[in-house]
CSV table of C-alpha atoms in Angstrom, one decimal:
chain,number,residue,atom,x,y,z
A,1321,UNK,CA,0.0,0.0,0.0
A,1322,UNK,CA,1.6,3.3,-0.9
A,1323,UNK,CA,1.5,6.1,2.0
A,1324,UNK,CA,-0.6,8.3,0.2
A,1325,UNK,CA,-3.6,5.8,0.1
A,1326,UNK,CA,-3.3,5.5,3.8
A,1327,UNK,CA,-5.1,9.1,4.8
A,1328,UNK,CA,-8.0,8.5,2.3
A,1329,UNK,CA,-8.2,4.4,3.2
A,1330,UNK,CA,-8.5,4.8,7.1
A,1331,UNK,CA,-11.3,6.9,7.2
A,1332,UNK,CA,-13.3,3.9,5.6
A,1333,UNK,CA,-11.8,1.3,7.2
A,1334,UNK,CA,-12.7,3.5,10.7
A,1335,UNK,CA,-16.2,3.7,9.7
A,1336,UNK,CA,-16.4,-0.2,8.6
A,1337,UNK,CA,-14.9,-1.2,12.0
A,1338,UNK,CA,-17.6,0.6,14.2
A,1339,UNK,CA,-20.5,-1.0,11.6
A,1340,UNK,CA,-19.0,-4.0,12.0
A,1341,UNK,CA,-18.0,-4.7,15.4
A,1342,UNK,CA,-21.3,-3.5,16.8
A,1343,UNK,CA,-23.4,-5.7,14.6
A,1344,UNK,CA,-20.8,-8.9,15.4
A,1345,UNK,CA,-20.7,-8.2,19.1
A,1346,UNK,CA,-24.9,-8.3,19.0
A,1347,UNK,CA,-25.0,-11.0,16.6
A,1348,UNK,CA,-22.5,-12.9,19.1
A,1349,UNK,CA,-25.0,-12.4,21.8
A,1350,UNK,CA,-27.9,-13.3,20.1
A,1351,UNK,CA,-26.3,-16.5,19.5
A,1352,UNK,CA,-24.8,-17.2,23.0
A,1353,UNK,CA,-28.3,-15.7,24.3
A,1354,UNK,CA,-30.1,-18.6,22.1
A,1355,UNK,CA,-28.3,-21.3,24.0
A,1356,UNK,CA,-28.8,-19.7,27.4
A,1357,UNK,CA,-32.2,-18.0,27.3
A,1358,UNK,CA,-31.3,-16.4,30.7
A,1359,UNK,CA,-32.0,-12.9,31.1
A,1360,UNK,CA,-28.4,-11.5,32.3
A,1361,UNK,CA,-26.7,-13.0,29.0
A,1362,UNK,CA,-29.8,-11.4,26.8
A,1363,UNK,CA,-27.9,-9.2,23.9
A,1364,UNK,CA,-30.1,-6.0,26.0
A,1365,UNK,CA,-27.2,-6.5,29.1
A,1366,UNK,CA,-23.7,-8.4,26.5
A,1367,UNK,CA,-23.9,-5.9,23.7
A,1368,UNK,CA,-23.3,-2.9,25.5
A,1369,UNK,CA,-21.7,-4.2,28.2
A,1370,UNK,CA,-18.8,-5.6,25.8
A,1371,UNK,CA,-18.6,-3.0,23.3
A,1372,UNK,CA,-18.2,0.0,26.7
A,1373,UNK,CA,-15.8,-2.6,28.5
A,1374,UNK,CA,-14.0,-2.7,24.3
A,1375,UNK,CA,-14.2,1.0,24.6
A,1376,UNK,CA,-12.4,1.5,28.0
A,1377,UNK,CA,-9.5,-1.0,27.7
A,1378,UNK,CA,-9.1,-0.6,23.6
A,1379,UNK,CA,-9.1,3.5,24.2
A,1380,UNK,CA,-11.2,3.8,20.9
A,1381,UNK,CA,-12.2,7.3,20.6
A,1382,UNK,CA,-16.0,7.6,20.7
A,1383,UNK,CA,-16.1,10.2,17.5
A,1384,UNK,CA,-14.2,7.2,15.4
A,1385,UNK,CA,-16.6,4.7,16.3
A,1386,UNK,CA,-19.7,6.6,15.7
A,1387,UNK,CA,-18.4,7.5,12.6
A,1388,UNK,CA,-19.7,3.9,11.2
A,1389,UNK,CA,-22.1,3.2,13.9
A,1390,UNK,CA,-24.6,6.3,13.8
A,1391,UNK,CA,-25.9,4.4,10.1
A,1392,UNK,CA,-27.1,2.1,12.5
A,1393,UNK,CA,-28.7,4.5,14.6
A,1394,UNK,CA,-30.1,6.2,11.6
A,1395,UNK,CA,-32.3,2.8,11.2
A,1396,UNK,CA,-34.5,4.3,14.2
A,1397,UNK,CA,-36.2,6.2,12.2
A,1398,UNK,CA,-37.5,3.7,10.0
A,1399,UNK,CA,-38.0,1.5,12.8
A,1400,UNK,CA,-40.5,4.3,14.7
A,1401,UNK,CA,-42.2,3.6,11.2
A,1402,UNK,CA,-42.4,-0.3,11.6
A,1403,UNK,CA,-44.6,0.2,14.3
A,1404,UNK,CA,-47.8,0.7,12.6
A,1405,UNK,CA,-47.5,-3.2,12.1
A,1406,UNK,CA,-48.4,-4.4,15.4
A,1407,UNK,CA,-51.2,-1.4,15.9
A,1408,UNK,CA,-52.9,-2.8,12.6
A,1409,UNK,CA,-52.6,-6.8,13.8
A,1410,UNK,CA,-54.1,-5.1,17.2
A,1411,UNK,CA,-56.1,-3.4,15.9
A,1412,UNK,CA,-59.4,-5.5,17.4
A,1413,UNK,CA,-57.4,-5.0,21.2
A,1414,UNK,CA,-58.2,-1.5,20.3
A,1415,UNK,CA,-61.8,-1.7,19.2
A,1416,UNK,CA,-62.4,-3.7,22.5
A,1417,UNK,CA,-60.8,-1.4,24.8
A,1418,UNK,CA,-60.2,2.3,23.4
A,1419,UNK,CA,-61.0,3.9,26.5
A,1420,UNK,CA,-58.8,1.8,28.8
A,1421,UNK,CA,-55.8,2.3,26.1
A,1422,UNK,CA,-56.0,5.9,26.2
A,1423,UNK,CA,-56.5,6.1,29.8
A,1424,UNK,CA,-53.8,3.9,30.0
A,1425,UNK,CA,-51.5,5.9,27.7
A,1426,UNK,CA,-52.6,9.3,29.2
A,1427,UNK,CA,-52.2,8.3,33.6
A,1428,UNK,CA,-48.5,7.2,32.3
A,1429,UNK,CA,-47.4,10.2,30.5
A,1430,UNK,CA,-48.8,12.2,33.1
A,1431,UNK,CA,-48.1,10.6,36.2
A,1432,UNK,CA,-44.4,9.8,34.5
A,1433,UNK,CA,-43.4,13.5,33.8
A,1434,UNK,CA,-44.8,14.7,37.5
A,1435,UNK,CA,-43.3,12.2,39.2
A,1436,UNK,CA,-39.8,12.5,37.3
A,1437,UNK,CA,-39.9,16.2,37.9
A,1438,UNK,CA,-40.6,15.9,41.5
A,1439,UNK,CA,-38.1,13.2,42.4
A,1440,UNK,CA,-35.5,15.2,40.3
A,1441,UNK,CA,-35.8,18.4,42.6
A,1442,UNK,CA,-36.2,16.9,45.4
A,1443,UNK,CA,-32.9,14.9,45.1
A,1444,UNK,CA,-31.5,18.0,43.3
A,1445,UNK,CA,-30.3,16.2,40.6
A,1446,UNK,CA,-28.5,18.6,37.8
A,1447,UNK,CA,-30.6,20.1,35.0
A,1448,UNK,CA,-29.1,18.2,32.2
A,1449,UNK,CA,-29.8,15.2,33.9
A,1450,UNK,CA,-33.3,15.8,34.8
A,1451,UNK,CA,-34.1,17.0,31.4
A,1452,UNK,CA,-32.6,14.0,30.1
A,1453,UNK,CA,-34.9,11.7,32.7
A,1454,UNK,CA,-38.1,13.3,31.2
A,1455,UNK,CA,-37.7,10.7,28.3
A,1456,UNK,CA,-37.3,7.3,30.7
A,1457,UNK,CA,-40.7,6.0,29.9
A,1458,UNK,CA,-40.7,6.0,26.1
A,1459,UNK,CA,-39.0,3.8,23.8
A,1460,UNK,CA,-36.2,5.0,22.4
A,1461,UNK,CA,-36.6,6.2,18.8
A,1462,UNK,CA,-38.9,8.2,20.4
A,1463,UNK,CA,-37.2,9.3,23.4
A,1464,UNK,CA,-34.3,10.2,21.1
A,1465,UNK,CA,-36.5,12.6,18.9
A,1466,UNK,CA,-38.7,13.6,22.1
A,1467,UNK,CA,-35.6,14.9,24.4
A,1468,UNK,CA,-34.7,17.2,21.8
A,1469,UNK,CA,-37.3,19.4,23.0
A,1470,UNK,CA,-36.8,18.8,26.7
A,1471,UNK,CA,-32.8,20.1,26.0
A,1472,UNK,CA,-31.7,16.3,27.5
A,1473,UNK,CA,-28.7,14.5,25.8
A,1474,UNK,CA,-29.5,12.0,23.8
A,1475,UNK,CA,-26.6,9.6,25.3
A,1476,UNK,CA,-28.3,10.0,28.7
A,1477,UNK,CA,-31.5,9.5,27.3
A,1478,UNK,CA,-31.0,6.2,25.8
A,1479,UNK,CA,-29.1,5.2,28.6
A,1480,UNK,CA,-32.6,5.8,30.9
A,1481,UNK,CA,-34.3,4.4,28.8
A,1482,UNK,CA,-32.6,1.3,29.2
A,1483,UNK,CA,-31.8,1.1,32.6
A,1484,UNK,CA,-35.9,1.7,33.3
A,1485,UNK,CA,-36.7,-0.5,30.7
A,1486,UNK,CA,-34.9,-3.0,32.8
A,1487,UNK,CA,-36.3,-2.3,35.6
A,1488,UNK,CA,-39.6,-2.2,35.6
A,1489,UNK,CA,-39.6,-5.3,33.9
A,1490,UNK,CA,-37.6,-6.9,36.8
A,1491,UNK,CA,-40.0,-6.1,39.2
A,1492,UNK,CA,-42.9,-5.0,37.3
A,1493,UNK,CA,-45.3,-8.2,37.8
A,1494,UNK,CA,-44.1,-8.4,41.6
A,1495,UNK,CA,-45.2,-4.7,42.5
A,1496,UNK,CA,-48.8,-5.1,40.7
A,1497,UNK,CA,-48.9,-8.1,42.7
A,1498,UNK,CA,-48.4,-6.5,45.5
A,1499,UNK,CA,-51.0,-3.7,45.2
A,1500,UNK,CA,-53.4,-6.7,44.2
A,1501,UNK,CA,-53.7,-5.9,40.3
A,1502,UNK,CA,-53.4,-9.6,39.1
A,1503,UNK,CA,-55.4,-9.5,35.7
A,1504,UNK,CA,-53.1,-9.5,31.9
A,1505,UNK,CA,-54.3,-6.2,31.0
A,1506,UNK,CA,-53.4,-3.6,33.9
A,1507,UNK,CA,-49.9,-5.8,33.9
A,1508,UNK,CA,-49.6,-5.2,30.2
A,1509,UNK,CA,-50.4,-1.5,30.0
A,1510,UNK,CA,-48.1,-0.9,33.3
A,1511,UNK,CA,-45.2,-2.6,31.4
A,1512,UNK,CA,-45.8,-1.2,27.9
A,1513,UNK,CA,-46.3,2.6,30.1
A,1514,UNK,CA,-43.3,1.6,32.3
A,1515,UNK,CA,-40.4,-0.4,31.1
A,1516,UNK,CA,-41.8,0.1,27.1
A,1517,UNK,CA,-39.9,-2.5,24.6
A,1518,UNK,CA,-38.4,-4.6,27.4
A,1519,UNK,CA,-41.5,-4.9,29.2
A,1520,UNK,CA,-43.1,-5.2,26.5
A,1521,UNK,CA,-40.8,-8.9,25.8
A,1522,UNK,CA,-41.5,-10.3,28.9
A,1523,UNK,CA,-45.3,-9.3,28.9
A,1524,UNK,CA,-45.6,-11.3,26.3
A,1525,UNK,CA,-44.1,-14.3,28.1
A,1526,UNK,CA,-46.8,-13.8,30.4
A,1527,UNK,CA,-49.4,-13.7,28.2
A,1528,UNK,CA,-50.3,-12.9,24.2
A,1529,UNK,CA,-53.0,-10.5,25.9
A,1530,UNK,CA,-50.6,-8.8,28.3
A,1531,UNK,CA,-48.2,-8.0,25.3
A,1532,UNK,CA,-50.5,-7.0,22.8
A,1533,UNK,CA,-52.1,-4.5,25.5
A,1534,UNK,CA,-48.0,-3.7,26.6
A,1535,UNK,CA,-46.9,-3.0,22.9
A,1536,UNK,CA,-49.8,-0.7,22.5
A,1537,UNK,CA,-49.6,1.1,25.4
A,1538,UNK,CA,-45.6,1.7,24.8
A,1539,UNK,CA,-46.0,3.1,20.6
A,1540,UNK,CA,-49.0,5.1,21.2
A,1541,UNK,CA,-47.0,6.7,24.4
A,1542,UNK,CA,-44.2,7.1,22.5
A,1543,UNK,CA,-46.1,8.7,19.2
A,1544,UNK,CA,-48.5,10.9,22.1
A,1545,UNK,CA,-44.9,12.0,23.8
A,1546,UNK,CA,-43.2,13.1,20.5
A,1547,UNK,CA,-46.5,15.2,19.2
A,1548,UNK,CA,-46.5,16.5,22.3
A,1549,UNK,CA,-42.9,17.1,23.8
A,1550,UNK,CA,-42.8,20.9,22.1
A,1551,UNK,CA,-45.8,21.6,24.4
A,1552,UNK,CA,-45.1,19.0,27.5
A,1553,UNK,CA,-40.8,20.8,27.5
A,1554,UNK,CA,-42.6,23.9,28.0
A,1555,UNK,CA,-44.5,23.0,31.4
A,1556,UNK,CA,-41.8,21.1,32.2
A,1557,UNK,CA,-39.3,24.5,31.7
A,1558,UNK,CA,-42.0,26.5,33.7
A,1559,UNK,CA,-41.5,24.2,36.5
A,1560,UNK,CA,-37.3,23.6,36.3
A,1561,UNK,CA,-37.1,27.3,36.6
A,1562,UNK,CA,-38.9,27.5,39.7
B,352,UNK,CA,-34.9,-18.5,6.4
B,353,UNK,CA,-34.8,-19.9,2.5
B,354,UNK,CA,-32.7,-16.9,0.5
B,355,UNK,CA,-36.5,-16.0,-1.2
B,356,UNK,CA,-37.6,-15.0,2.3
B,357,UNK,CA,-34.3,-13.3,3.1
B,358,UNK,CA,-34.4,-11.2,-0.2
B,359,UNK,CA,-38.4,-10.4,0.5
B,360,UNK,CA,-37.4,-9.1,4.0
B,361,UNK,CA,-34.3,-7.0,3.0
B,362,UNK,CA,-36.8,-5.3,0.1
B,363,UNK,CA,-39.5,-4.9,2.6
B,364,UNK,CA,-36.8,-3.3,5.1
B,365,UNK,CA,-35.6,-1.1,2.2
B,366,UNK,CA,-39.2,0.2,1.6
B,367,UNK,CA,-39.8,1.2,5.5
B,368,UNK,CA,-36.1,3.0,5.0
B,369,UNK,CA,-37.1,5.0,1.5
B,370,UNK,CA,-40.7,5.8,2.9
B,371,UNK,CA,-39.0,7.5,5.7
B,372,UNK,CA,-37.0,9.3,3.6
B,373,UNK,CA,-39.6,10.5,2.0
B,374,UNK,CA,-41.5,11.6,4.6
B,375,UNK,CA,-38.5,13.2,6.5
B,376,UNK,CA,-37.6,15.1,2.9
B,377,UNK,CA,-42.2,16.1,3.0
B,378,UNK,CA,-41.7,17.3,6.9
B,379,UNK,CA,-38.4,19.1,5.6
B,380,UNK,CA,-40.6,21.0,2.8
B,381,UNK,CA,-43.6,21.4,4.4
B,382,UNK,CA,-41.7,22.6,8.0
B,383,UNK,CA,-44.4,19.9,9.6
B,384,UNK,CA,-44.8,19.8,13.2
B,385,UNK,CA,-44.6,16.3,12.6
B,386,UNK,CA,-41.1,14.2,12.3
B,387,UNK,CA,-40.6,12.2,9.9
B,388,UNK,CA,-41.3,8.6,11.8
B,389,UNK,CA,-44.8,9.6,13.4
B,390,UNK,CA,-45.4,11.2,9.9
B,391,UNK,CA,-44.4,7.8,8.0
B,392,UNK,CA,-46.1,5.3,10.9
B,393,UNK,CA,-49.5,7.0,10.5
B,394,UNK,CA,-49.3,7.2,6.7
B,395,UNK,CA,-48.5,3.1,6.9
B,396,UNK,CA,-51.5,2.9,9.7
B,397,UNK,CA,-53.8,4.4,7.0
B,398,UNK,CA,-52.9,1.8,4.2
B,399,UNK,CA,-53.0,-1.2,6.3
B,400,UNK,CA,-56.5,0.2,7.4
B,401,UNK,CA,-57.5,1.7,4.0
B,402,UNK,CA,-56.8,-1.8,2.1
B,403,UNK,CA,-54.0,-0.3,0.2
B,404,UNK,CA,-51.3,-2.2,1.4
B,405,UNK,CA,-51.8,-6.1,2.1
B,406,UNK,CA,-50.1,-6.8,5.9
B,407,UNK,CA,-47.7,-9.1,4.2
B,408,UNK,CA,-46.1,-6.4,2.2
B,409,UNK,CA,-44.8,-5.3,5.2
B,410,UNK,CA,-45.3,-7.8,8.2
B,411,UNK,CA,-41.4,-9.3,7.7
B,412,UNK,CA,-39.4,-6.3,7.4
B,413,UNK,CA,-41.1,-4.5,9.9
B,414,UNK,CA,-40.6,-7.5,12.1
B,415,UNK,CA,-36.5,-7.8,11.2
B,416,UNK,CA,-36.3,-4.0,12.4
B,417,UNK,CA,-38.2,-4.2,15.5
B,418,UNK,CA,-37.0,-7.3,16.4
B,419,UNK,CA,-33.5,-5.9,16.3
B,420,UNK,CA,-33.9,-2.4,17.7
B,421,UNK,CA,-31.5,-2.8,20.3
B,422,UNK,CA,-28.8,-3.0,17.2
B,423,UNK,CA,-30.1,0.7,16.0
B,424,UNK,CA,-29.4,2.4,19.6
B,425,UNK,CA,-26.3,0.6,21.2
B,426,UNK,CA,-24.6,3.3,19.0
B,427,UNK,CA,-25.6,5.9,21.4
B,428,UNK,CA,-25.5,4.5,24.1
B,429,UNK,CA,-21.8,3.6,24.2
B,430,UNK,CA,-21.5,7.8,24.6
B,431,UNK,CA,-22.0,7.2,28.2
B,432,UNK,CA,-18.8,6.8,29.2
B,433,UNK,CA,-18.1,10.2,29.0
B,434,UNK,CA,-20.4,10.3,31.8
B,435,UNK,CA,-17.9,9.8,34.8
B,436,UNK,CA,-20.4,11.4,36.9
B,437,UNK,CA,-22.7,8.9,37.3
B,438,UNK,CA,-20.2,6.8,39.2
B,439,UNK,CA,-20.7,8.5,42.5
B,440,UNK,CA,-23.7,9.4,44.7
B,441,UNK,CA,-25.3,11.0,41.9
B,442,UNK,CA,-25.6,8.0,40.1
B,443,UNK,CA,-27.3,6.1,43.3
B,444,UNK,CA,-29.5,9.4,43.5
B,445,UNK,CA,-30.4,9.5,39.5
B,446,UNK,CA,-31.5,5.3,40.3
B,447,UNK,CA,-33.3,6.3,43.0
B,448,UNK,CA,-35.4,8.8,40.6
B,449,UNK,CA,-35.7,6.4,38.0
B,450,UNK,CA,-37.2,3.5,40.1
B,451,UNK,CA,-39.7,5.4,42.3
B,452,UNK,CA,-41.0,6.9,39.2
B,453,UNK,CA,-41.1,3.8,37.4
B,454,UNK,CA,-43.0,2.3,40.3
B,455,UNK,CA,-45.4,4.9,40.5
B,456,UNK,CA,-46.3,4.8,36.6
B,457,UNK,CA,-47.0,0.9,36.7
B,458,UNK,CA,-48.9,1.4,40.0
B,459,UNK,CA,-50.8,4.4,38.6
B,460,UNK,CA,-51.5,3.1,35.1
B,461,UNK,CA,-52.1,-0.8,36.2
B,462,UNK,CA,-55.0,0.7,38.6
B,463,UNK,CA,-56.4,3.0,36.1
B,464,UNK,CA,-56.4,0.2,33.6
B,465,UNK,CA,-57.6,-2.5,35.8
B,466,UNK,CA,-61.0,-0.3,36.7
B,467,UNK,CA,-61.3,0.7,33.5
B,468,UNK,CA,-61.2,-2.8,32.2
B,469,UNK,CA,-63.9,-4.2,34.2
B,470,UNK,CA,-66.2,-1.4,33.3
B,471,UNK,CA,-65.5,-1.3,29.4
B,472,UNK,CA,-66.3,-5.1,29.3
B,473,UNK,CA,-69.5,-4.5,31.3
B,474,UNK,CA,-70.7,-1.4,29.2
B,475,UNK,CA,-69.8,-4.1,25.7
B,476,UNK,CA,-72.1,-7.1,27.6
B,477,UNK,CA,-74.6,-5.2,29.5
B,478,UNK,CA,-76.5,-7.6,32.1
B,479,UNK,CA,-73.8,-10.2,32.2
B,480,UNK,CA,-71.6,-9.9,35.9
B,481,UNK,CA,-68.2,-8.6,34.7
B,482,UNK,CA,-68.3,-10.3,31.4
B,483,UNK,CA,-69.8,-13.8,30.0
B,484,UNK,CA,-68.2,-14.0,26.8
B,485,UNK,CA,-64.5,-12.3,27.8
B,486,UNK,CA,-63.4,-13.2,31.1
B,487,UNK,CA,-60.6,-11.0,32.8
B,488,UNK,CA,-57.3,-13.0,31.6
B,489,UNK,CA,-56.0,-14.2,35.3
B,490,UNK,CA,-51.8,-14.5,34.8
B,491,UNK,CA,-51.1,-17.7,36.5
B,492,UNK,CA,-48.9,-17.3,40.1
């Protein structure tokens, strides 16, 4: 190779290598996860466990690795798109129950920003993390385009996302339990309303019922929190600058 | 997956991709409210509903794509190492947030849903305790 291929090769070769090892590291996990089936080796917890723990001891920079990587990214807006396919095979879950779904939709977007913006002052967490938090219950293609507006950062963002996604479905079924809600449909909508596409997985180990209602309740949030986050950043401005 | 089913599902994925695009060049144009993904999922909502499209023109690349999503935003994620910050106190305090919200949303909307429930399968079967044709789906313990 002659040295004055070099400058115009490695930018390509940089932007391959990010692609590439983020979609072998997930497909690795799939794979292992296949064999396993247990939760803590799910792709969810390997693939960005091993591609940060990659990062740290490799000393890639970030900029070079999302220089390939954010085409991948870019998918999730196509993906937010995909999501008209399980509304339309749904679609008689809706006719059933349209008021339960929007109540559904509505108590969790509500009760989600009041209670984020409450616990955030009174732990007096810092702005750009609270902003950030505003976007915890909502899958993420639509918490990425959603904290725009509340001025969060989108790493932070996904990263909630995530870690409540997680969450709630850890312990989601075992709290409803305990407040005596025992029935598929208030477990699906609290999943889909509180730990979105990874509750929405295990709801529908629980039942077909409980994830239907679950991946419902998570895309119409999502699509009712990106219509409204120019309007729901403003109260939630009002409120920060108190 | 036979390579048939492989090449119908890349096409089908291609088609989601270029009907964003076009939607995200319409919302560019038209400076609409709307970006481009809510713009492109109701547009696919109203063909699915209006006929237009069969489900199977869709059904297998939308699944490949949603089935994979965790792919699309590990990207992103990875930017939280420059995040030291969250390795102290503030990082138990940011937890603490998260969870107690997320408890209160599933407790809030799993009561609100529950009630509702009940009396949207009453108002459907009038007469009929709770419901005769639909009973409540009990998960088992």
């Amino acid at each position: 190779m002659s040295p004055e291929l070099t400058p115009t090769l490695s930018p390509a070769l940089l932007t391959l290598s990010g692609l590439l090892s983020t979609v072998g590291v997930y497909a690795l996990a799939k794979a292992i996860w296949r064999r396993t089936g247990s939760f803590w080796t799910s792709p969810i917890i390997v693939t960005p466990t091993v591609l940060l723990l990659a990062q740290a001891t490799l000393g890639f920079s970030f900029d070079d690795y999302w220089l390939g990587a954010h085409w991948l990214t870019w998918m999730l807006g196509p993906a937010t798109i995909a999501f008209a396919v399980p509304v339309y095979t749904q679609r008689e879950l809706i006719r059933r129950h349209p008021i339960t779904i929007a109540a559904g939709v509505a108590v969790g977007l509500v009760v989600g920003l009041i209670s984020v913006t409450a616990m955030a002052w009174a732990l007096h967490l810092p702005e750009a993390i609270t902003r950030s938090l505003m976007t915890q219950f909502v899958s993420s293609p639509f918490a990425l385009i959603a904290t725009r507006h509340f001025g969060g950062q989108p790493e932070l963002a996904v990263f909630f996302v995530l870690v409540t996604g997680i969450f709630g479905m850890l312990v989601g079924r075992v709290w409803l339990r305990a407040l005596g809600l025992r029935d598929a449909l208030s477990l699906g909508a609290a999943l889909g309303a509180g730990a979105h596409g990874v509750g929405t997985a295990r709801a529908y180990q629980y039942a077909t019922l409980c994830g239907a209602l679950a991946s419902l309740t998570m895309i119409i949030t999502g699509v009712c929190m990106v219509l409204l986050s120019p309007w729901l950043a403003m109260g939630v401005n009002g409120l920060l600058q108190r | 997956m036979s390579a048939r089913t492989w090449a119908t599902t890349a096409v089908q994925v291609l088609a989601i991709a270029a009907l964003w695009l076009a939607c995200d060049a319409a919302a560019r144009h038209w400076a609409l409210p709307c970006p481009a993904g809510v713009l492109g999922l109701g547009l696919l909502l109203v063909g699915l509903f209006a006929g237009v499209l069969p489900l199977k023109a869709v059904a297998a690349g939308a699944g490949l794509v949603l089935g994979d999503m965790l792919l699309f935003f590990v990207p992103p994620l990875l930017a939280i190492s420059k995040h030291s910050e969250l390795v102290s106190v503030l990082g138990l305090k940011v937890a603490l947030c998260m969870a107690v919200a997320a408890l209160l949303v599933m407790a809030a909307v799993g009561t609100v849903v529950a009630r509702l429930a009940a009396w949207e399968r009453q108002r459907a079967h009038p007469g009929v305790s709770d419901d005769g044709t639909e009973p409540p789906v009990e998960l088992a313990p």
